[in-house]
């Protein structure tokens, strides 16, 4: 059935829950896992939870991105125990990056979380998951938050 499952992560608790379910599915199907993380490009301003918290050099910021990517992808890899590929990029458009990696890596399923932002917030801000659902040419399994 599915041979290579793409599991995007943003490091959130919900994303980790979706990753665990994606890995479980991959194990059951004996599929490969391709884990993915997209960070915003390095800037002089450092953000935490979408709020500016300080300044740093571009190089230091790039090191923080590398460390964060290692942690987020490592979380999935340690649970995988099967064929695994970890990919991270810097991008202001994670939904485009997810679709590009899915295509380039030959993934045939995307398993990802949604925070379930509805109402006006969902309409105006948009959702990475919603954009992936709208544009993906392969199946997308959405793990919904509570």
XYZ file of C-alpha atoms in Angstrom:
146
model
C 0.000 0.000 0.000
C 2.077 2.987 1.249
C 5.851 2.700 0.895
C 7.185 6.104 2.030
C 5.277 8.208 4.557
C 6.129 11.891 4.973
C 5.700 13.164 8.529
C 6.092 16.942 8.840
C 6.667 18.311 12.345
C 6.710 21.706 14.001
C 7.831 20.265 17.329
C 4.496 20.878 19.060
C 2.857 18.302 21.296
C 0.148 17.748 18.701
C 2.742 17.337 15.970
C 4.526 14.737 18.106
C 1.222 12.891 18.544
C 0.707 12.856 14.768
C 4.301 11.695 14.285
C 3.793 8.788 16.682
C 0.680 7.717 14.785
C 2.459 8.109 11.445
C 5.384 6.015 12.658
C 2.972 3.365 13.966
C 1.302 3.210 10.578
C 4.675 2.996 8.824
C 5.723 0.112 11.070
C 2.475 -1.739 10.405
C 2.915 -1.287 6.653
C 6.708 -1.771 6.710
C 7.015 1.608 5.032
C 9.849 4.101 5.162
C 9.431 7.304 7.192
C 10.565 10.638 5.796
C 10.444 13.191 8.618
C 10.383 16.876 7.719
C 10.875 20.209 9.481
C 10.727 23.688 7.944
C 12.109 26.618 9.924
C 11.775 30.272 8.993
C 15.008 31.627 7.486
C 17.591 32.982 9.924
C 17.189 36.648 10.807
C 18.864 38.919 13.375
C 15.700 38.700 15.501
C 15.103 35.544 17.515
C 11.492 34.432 17.992
C 9.922 32.097 20.518
C 6.241 31.222 20.115
C 5.918 33.869 17.378
C 7.177 36.641 19.677
C 10.520 38.453 19.298
C 12.726 37.660 22.289
C 16.176 38.937 21.313
C 18.855 39.453 18.734
C 21.646 37.235 17.459
C 23.988 36.906 14.523
C 22.813 35.094 11.423
C 25.323 32.301 12.081
C 24.126 31.798 15.646
C 20.532 31.762 14.444
C 21.409 29.150 11.809
C 22.984 27.022 14.551
C 19.774 27.301 16.588
C 17.780 26.156 13.548
C 20.108 23.163 13.067
C 19.800 22.223 16.743
C 16.014 22.550 16.694
C 15.730 20.511 13.497
C 17.915 17.810 15.049
C 15.687 17.656 18.115
C 12.402 17.585 16.202
C 13.548 15.054 13.602
C 15.401 13.031 16.236
C 12.162 12.617 18.160
C 10.634 10.889 15.138
C 13.764 8.894 14.291
C 14.105 7.410 17.772
C 10.546 6.096 17.573
C 10.778 4.905 13.987
C 12.959 1.801 14.233
C 12.472 1.409 10.474
C 13.901 2.971 7.310
C 14.172 6.694 8.071
C 15.162 9.875 6.268
C 15.211 13.256 7.998
C 14.923 16.458 5.947
C 14.905 20.066 7.077
C 14.838 23.322 5.174
C 14.446 27.013 5.862
C 11.351 28.459 4.271
C 8.699 31.084 4.826
C 6.202 28.738 3.122
C 6.235 25.361 4.901
C 3.246 24.025 2.944
C 5.138 24.458 -0.349
C 8.210 22.814 1.165
C 6.172 19.861 2.443
C 4.718 19.246 -1.012
C 8.104 19.642 -2.698
C 9.793 17.165 -0.336
C 6.909 14.701 -0.743
C 7.406 14.838 -4.505
C 11.225 14.772 -4.463
C 11.416 11.891 -1.975
C 8.710 9.818 -3.663
C 6.372 9.882 -0.660
C 2.948 8.358 -1.202
C 1.255 9.552 2.012
C 1.567 12.620 4.244
C 0.641 12.274 7.933
C 0.351 15.604 9.717
C -1.405 17.379 12.540
C -3.851 20.226 12.517
C -4.509 22.530 15.408
C -8.076 22.922 14.203
C -8.096 26.713 13.934
C -11.606 27.418 12.791
C -13.751 30.464 12.403
C -12.281 33.797 11.382
C -8.808 32.935 12.648
C -8.624 29.927 10.326
C -9.900 31.960 7.383
C -7.532 34.902 7.783
C -4.400 33.173 9.054
C -4.786 29.984 7.066
C -3.462 26.614 7.994
C -0.412 24.802 6.697
C -2.396 21.572 6.889
C -5.320 23.072 4.986
C -2.998 24.333 2.255
C -1.343 20.917 1.978
C -4.777 19.260 1.778
C -5.855 21.631 -0.977
C -2.707 21.222 -3.083
C -1.474 17.671 -2.464
C -1.588 15.144 -5.256
C -1.092 12.289 -2.768
C -3.277 11.257 0.198
C -3.010 13.264 3.419
C -3.914 11.731 6.780
C -4.777 14.522 9.222
C -4.451 14.005 12.974
C -6.759 16.563 14.559
C -6.081 18.307 17.863
C -8.635 18.463 20.599
